[in-house]
mmCIF file of C-alpha atoms (C1' of nucleotides) in Angstrom:
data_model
loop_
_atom_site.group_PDB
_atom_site.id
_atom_site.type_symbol
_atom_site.label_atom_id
_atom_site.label_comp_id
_atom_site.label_asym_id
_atom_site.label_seq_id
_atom_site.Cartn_x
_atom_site.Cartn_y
_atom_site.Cartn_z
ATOM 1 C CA UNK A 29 -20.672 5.447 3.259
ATOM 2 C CA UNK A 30 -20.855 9.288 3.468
ATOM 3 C CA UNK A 31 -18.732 12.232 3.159
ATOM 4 C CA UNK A 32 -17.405 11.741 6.342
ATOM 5 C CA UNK A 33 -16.598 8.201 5.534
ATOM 6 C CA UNK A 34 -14.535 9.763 2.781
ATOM 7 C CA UNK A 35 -12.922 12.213 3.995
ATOM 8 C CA UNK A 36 -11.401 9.609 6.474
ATOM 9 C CA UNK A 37 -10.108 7.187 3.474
ATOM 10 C CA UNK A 38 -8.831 10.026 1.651
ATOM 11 C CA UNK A 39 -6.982 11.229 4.389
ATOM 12 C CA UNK A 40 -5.398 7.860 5.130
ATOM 13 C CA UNK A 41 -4.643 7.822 1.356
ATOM 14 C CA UNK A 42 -3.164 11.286 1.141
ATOM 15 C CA UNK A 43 -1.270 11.324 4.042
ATOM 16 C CA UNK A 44 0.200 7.972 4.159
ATOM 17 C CA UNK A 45 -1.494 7.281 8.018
ATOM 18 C CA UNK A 46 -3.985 4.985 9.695
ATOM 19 C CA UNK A 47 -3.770 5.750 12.745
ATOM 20 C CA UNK A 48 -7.025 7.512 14.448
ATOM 21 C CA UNK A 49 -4.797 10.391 16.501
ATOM 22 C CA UNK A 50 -3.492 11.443 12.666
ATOM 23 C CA UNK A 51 -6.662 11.127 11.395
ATOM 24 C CA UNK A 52 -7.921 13.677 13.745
ATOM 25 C CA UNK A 53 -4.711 15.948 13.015
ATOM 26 C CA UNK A 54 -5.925 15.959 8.989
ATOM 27 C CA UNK A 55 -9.661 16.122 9.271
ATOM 28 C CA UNK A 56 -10.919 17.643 12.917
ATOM 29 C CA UNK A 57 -13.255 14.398 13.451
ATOM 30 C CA UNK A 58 -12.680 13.175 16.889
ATOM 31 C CA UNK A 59 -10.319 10.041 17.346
ATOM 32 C CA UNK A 60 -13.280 8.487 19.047
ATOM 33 C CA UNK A 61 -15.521 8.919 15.961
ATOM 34 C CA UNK A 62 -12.446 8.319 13.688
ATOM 35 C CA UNK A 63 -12.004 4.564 16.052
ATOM 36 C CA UNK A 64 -15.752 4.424 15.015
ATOM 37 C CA UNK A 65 -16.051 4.852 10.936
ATOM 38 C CA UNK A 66 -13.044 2.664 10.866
ATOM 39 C CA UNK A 67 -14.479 -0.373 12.204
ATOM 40 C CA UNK A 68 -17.476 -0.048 10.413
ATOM 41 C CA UNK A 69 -15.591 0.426 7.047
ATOM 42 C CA UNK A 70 -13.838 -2.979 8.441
ATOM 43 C CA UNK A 71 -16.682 -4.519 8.654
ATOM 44 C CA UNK A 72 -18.441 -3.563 5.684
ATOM 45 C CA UNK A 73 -14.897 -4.674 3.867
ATOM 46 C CA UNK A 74 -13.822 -1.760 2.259
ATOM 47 C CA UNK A 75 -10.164 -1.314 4.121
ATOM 48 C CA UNK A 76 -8.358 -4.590 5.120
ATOM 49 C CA UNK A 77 -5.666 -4.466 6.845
ATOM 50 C CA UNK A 78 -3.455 -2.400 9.642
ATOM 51 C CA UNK A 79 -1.658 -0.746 6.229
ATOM 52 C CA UNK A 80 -5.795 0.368 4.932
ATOM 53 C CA UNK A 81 -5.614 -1.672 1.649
ATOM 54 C CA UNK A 82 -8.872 -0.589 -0.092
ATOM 55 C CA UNK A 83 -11.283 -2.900 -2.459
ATOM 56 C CA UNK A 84 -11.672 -0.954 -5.311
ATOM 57 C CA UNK A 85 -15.236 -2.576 -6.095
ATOM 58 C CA UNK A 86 -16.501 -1.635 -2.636
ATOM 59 C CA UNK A 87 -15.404 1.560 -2.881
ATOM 60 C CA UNK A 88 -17.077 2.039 -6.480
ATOM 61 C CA UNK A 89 -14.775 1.530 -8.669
ATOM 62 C CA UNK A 90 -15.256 -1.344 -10.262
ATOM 63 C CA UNK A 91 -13.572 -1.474 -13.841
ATOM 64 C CA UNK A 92 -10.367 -1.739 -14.423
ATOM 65 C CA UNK A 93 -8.936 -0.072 -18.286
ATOM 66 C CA UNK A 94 -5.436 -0.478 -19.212
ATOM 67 C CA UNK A 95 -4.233 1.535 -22.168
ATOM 68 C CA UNK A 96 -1.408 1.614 -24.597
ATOM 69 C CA UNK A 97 -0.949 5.197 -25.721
ATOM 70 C CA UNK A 98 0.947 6.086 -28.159
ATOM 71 C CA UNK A 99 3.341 9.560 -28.563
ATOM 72 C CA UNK A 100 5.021 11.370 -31.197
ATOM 73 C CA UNK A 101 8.890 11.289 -30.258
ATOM 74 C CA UNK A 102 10.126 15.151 -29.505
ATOM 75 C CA UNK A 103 12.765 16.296 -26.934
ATOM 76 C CA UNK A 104 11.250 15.921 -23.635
ATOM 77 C CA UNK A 105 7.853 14.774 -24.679
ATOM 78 C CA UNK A 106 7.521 11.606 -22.569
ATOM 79 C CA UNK A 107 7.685 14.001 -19.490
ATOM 80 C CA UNK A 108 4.889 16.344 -19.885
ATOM 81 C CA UNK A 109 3.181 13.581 -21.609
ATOM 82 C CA UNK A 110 3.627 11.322 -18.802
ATOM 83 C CA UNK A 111 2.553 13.933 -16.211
ATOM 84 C CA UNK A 112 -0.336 14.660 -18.336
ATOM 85 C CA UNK A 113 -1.524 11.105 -18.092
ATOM 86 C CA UNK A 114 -1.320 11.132 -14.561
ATOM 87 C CA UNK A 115 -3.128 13.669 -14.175
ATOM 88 C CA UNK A 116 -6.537 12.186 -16.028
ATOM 89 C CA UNK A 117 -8.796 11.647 -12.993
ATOM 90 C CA UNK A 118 -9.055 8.096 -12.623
ATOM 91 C CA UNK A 119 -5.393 6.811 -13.782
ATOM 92 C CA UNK A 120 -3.784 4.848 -11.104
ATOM 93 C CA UNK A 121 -0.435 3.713 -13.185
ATOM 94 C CA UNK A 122 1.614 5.314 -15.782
ATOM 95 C CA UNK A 123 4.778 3.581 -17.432
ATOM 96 C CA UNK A 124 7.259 5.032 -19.633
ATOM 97 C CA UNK A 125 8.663 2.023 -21.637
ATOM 98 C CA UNK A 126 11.580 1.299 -24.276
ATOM 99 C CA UNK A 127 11.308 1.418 -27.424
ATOM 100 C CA UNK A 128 8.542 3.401 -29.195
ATOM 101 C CA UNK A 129 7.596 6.664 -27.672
ATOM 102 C CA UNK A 130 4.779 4.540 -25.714
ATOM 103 C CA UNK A 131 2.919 4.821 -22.355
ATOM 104 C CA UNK A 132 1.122 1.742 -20.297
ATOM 105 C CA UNK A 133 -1.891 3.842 -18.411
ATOM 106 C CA UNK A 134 -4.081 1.701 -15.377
ATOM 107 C CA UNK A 135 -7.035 2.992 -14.121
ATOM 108 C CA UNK A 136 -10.239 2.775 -12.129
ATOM 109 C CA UNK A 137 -13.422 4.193 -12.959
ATOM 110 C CA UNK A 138 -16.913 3.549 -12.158
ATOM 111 C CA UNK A 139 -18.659 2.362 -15.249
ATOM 112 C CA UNK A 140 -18.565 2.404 -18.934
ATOM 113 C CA UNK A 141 -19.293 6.022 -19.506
ATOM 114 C CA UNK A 142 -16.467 6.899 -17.720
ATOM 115 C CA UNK A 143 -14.132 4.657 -19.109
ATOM 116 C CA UNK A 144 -15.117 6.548 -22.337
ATOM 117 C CA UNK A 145 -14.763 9.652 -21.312
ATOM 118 C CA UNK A 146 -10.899 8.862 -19.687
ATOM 119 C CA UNK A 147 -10.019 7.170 -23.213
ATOM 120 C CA UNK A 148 -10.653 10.575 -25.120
ATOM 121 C CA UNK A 149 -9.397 12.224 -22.249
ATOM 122 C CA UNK A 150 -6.052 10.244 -23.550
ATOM 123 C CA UNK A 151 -6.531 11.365 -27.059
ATOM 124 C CA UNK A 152 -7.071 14.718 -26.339
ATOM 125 C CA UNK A 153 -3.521 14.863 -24.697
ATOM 126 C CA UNK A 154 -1.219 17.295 -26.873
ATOM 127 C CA UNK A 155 1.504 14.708 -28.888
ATOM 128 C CA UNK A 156 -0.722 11.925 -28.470
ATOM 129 C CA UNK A 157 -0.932 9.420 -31.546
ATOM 130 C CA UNK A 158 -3.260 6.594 -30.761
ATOM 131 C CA UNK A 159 -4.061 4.806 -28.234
ATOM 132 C CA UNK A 160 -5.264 0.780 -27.561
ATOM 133 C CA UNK A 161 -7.311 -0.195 -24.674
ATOM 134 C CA UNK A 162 -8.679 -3.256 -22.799
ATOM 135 C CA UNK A 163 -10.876 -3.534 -19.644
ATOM 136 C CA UNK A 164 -10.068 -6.209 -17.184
ATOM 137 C CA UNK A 165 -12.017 -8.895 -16.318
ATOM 138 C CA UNK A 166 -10.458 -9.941 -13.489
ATOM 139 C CA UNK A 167 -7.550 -9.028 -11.027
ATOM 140 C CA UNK A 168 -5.395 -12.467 -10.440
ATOM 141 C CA UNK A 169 -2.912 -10.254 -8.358
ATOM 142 C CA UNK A 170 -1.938 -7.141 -7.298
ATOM 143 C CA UNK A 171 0.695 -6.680 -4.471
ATOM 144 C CA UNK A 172 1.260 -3.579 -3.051
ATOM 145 C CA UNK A 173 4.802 -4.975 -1.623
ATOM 146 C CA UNK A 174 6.769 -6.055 -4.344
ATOM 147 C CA UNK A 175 9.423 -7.557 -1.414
ATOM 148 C CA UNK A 176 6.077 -9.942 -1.046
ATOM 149 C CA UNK A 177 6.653 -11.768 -4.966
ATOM 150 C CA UNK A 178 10.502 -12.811 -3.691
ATOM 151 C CA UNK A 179 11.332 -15.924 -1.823
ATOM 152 C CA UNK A 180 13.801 -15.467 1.262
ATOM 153 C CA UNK A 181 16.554 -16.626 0.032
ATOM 154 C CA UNK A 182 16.067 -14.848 -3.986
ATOM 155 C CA UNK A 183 16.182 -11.300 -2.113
ATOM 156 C CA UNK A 184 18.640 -12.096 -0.073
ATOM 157 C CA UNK A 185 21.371 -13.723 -2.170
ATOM 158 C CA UNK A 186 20.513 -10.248 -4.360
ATOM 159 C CA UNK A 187 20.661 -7.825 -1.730
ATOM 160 C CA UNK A 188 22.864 -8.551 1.090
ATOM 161 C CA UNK A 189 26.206 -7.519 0.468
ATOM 162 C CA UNK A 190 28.723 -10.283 2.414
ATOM 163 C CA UNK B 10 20.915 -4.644 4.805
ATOM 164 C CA UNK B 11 20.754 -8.015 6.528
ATOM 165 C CA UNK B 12 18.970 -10.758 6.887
ATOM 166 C CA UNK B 13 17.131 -9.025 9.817
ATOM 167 C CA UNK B 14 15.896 -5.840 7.534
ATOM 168 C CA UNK B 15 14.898 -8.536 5.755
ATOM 169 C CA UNK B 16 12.970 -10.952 8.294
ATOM 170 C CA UNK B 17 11.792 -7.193 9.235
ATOM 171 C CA UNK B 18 10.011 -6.065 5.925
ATOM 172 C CA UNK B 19 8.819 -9.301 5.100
ATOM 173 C CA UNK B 20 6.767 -9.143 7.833
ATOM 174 C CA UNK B 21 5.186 -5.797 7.193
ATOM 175 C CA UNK B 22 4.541 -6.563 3.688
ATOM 176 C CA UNK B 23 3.232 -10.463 4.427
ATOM 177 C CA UNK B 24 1.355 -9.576 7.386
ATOM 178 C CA UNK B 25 0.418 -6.131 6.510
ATOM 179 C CA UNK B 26 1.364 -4.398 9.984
ATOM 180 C CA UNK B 27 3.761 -1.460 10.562
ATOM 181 C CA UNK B 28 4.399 -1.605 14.183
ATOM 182 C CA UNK B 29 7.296 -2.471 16.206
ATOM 183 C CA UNK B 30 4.791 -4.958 18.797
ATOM 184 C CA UNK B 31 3.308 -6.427 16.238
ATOM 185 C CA UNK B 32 6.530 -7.378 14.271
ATOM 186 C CA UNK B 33 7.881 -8.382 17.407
ATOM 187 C CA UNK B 34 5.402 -10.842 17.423
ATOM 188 C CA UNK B 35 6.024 -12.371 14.012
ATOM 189 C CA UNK B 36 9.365 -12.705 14.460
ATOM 190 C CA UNK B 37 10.935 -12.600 17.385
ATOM 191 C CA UNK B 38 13.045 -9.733 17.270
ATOM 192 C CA UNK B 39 12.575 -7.580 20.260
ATOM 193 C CA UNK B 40 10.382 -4.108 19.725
ATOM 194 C CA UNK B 41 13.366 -1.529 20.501
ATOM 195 C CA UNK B 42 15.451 -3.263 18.169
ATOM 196 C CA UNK B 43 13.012 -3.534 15.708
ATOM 197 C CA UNK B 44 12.516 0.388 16.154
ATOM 198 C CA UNK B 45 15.893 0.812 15.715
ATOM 199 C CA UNK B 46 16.285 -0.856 12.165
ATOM 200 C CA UNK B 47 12.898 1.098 11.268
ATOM 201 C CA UNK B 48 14.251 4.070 11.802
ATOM 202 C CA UNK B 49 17.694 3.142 9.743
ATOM 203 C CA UNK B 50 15.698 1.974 6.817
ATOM 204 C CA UNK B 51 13.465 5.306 6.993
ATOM 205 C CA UNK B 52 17.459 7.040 7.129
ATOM 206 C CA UNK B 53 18.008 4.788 3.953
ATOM 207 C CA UNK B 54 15.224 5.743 2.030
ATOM 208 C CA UNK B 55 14.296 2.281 1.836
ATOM 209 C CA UNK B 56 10.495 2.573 3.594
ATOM 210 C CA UNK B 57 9.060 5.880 2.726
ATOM 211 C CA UNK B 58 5.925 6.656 5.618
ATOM 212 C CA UNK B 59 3.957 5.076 8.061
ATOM 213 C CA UNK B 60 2.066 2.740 6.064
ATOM 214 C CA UNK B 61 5.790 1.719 4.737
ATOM 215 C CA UNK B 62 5.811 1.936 1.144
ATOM 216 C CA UNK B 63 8.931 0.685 -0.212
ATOM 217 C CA UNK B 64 11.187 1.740 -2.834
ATOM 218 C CA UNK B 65 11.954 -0.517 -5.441
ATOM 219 C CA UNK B 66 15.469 0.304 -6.500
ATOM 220 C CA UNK B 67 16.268 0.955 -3.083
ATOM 221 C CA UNK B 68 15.388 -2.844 -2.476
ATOM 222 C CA UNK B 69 17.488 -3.298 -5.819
ATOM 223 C CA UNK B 70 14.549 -4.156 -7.944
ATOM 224 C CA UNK B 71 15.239 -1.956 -10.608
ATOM 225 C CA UNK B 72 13.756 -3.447 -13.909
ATOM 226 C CA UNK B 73 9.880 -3.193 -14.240
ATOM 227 C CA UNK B 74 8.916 -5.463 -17.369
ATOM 228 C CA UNK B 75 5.054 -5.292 -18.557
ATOM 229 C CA UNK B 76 4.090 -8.413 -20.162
ATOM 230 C CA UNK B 77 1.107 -9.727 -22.536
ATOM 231 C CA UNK B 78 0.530 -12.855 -22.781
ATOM 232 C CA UNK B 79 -1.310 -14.861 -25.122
ATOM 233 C CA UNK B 80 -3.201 -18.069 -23.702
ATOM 234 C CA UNK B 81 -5.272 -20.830 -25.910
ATOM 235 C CA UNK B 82 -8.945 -20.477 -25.068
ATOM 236 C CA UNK B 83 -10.226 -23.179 -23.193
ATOM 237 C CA UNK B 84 -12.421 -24.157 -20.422
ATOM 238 C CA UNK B 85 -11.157 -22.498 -16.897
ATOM 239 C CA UNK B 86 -7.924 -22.120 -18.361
ATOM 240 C CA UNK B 87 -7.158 -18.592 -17.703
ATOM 241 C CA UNK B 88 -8.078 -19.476 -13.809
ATOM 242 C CA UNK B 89 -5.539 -21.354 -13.964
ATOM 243 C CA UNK B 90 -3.202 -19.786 -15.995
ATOM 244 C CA UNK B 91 -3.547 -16.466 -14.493
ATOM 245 C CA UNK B 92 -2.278 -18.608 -10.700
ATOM 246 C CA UNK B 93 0.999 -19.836 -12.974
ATOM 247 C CA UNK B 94 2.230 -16.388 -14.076
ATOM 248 C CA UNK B 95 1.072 -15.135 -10.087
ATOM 249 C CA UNK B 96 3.212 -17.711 -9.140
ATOM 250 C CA UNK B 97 6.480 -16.634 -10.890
ATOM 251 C CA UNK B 98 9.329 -15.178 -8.964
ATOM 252 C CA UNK B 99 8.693 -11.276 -9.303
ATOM 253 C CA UNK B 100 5.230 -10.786 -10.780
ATOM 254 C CA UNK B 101 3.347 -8.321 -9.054
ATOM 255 C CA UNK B 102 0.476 -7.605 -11.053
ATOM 256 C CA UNK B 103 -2.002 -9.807 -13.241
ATOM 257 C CA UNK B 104 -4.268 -8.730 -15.502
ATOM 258 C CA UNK B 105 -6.836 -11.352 -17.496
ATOM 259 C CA UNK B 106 -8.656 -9.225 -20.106
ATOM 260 C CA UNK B 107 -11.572 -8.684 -22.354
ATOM 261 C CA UNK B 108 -11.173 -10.117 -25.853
ATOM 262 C CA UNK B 109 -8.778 -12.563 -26.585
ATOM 263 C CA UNK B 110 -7.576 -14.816 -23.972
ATOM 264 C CA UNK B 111 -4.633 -12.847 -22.845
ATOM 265 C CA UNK B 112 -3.301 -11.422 -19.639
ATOM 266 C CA UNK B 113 -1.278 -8.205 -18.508
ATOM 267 C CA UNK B 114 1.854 -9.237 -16.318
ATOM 268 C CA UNK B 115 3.810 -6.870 -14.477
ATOM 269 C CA UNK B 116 6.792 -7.999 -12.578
ATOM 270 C CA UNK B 117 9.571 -6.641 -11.075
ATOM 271 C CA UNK B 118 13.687 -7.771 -11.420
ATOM 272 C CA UNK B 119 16.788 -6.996 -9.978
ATOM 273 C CA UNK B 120 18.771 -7.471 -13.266
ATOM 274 C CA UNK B 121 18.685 -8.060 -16.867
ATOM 275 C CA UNK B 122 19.224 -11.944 -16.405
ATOM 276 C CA UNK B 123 16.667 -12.111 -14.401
ATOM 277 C CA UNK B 124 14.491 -10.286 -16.444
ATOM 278 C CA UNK B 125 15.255 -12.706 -19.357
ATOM 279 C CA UNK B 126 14.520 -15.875 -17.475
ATOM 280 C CA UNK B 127 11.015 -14.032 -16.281
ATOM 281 C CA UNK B 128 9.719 -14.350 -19.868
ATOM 282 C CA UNK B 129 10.652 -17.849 -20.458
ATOM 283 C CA UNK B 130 9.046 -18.882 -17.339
ATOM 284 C CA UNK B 131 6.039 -17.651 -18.886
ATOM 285 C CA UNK B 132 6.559 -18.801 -22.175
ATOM 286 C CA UNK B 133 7.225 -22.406 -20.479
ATOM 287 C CA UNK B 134 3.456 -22.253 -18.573
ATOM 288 C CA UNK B 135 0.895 -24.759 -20.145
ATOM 289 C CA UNK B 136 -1.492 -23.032 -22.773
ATOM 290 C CA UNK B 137 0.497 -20.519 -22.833
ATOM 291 C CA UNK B 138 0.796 -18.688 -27.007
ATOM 292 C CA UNK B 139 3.432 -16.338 -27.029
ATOM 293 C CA UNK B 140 4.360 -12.984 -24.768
ATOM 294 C CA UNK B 141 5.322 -10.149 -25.664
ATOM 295 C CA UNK B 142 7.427 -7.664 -23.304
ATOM 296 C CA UNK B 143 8.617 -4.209 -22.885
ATOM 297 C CA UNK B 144 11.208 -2.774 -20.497
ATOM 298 C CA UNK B 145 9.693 0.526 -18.452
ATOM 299 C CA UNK B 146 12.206 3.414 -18.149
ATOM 300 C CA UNK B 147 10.349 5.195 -16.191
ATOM 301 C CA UNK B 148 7.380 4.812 -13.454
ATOM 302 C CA UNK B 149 5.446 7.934 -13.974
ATOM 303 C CA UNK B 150 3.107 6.931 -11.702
ATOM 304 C CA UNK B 151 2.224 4.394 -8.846
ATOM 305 C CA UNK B 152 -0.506 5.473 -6.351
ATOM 306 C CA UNK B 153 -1.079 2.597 -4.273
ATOM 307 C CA UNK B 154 -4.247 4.264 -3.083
ATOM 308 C CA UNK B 155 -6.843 4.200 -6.332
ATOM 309 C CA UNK B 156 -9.151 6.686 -4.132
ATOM 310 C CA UNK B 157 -6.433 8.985 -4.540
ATOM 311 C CA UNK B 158 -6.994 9.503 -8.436
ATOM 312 C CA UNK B 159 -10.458 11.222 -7.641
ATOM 313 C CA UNK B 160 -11.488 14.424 -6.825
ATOM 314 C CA UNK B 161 -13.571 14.465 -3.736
ATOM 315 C CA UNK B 162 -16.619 15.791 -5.833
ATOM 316 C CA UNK B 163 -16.597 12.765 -8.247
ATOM 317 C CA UNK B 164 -16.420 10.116 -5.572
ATOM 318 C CA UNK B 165 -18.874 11.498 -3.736
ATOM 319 C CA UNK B 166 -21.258 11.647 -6.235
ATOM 320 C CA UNK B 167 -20.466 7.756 -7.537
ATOM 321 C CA UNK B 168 -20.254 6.266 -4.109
ATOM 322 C CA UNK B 169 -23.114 7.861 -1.769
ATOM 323 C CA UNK B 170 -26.483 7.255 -1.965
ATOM 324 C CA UNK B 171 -28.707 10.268 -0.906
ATOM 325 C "C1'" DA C 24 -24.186 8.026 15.466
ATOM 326 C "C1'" DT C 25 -21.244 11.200 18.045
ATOM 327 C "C1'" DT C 26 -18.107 12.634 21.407
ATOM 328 C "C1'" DG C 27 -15.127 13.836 25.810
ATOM 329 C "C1'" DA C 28 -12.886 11.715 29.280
ATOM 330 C "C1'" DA C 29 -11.100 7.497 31.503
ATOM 331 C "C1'" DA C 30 -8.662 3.232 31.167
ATOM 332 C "C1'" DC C 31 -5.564 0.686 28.932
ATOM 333 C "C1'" DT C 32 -2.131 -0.634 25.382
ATOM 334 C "C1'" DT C 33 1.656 0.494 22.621
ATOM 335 C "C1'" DG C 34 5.461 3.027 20.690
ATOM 336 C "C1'" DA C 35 9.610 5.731 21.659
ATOM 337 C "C1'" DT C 36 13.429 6.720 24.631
ATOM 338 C "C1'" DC C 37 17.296 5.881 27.541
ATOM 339 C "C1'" DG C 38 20.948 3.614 29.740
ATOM 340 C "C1'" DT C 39 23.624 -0.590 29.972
ATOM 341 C "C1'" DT C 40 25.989 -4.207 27.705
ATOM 342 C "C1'" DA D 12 24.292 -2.616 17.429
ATOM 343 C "C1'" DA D 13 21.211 -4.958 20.711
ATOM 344 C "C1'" DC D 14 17.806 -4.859 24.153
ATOM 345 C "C1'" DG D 15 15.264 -4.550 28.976
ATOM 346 C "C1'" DA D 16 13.147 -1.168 31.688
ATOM 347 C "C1'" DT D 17 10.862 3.216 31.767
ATOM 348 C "C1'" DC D 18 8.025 6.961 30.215
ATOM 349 C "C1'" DA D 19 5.314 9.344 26.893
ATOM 350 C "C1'" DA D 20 1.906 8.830 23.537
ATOM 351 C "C1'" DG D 21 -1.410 6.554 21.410
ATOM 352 C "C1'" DT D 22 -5.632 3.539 20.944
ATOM 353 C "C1'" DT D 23 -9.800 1.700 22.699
ATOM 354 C "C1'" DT D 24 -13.616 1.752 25.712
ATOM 355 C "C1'" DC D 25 -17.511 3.726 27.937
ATOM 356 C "C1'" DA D 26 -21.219 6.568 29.394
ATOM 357 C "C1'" DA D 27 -23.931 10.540 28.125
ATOM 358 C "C1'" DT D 28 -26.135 12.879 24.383
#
DNA sequence: ATTGAAACTTGATCGTT
DNA sequence: AACGATCAAGTTTCAAT
């Protein structure tokens, strides 16, 4: 794992590709060396798939933190707030829900320290009460295709229009 | 939206491919038309780019609920436990956290009904405490791609080894 | 380990139904 | 709208570095 190595993931994360010919196109490493890295990040586990699902504890990032955070209610607030959130390096999710002025946050980071750091990072956020977080011990699921958690027939009797 | 767009994007998201051969393959539908109902449901908004992301609404999932829930401790129950709430029509993501024994759920719905009879299939799992649920109003964020939620500099310097 | 060029496979297009 | 045949474009391989 190396820069180059990197560049190439971010560039299939970025861009929304996976395909060496695109790679090229974003990062001016040769399709054949592209064809390369990729099979070696295969092998070594750390993309899956044709769609370049990534393990998060091969690539590093190994703990999982999901917050509650709390707002103040204003006009308007949940948006900047919200976008704010996002913004913390490391936060992966970001729900607005009903109810209080309240935020669910996911994210990755590499170890304790930084977990710290992002939590504060919350708290620092202008219009920011409180907030409550837990790490994760373990990841039971997480599907990237929602269509995936639906049976057939459930999906279809609620989209198909007949 | 038939049963064919259907049959179509099950197969991308179940067998994690994008491309017109390989869904041929899975099921059956011949590669030009598959191309051609790609293409529609790009026109539709309902797959977004080339590693086909979908959109929710679009699919008429348009209630995300976040869940905790509250399990007894016991031995190798939240293995267990954790495969139950998987297992419910809709969940997409679960959680089992530090602490108490208690899980995050996040599932998706295509109505309030459905929504309704989410929770009580939790409630109705062995071991299971109590839930509590909120409604999201909005999805601030959902990068599918954790690598994306670092700068360059800060993965580098957690992931290689020099 | 990297790369340019060759060989091969696949995706996209077109015309017919 | 569906699809078989065709063509363009891509991926994979390979030999040289």
């Amino acid at each position: 794992m190396d820069k180059k190595d990197i560049k190439i993931l971010q560039a299939i994360a970025e861009e929304g590709i996976n395909s060496p010919e695109k790679i090229e196109e974003c990062t001016d490493i040769p399709k054949s060396t592209v064809h390369y890295r990729l099979n070696q990040l295969r092998e070594q586990g750390i993309i899956k798939n044709d769609i370049c699902d990534m393990d998060l504890s091969e690539l590093g990032l190994s703990i999982t933190v999901i917050s509650e955070v709390y707002a103040e209610f204003g006009e308007g607030y949940h948006e900047t707030v919200g976008e704010e959130l996002a913004e913390v390096e490391g936060v992966n999710q970001v729900y607005f829900t009903m109810g209080d002025t309240d935020f669910i946050v996911i994210a990755n980071v590499t170890d304790r320290a930084m977990a710290e750091s992002l939590v504060s990072d919350y708290e620092s956020i202008d219009k920011i009460d409180r907030t409550s977080s837990r790490f994760v011990i373990t990841r039971v699921k997480n599907e990237s295709h929602p269509i995936n958690d639906f049976g057939a027939d459930t999906l279809a009797d609620a989209l198909i229009e007949e």
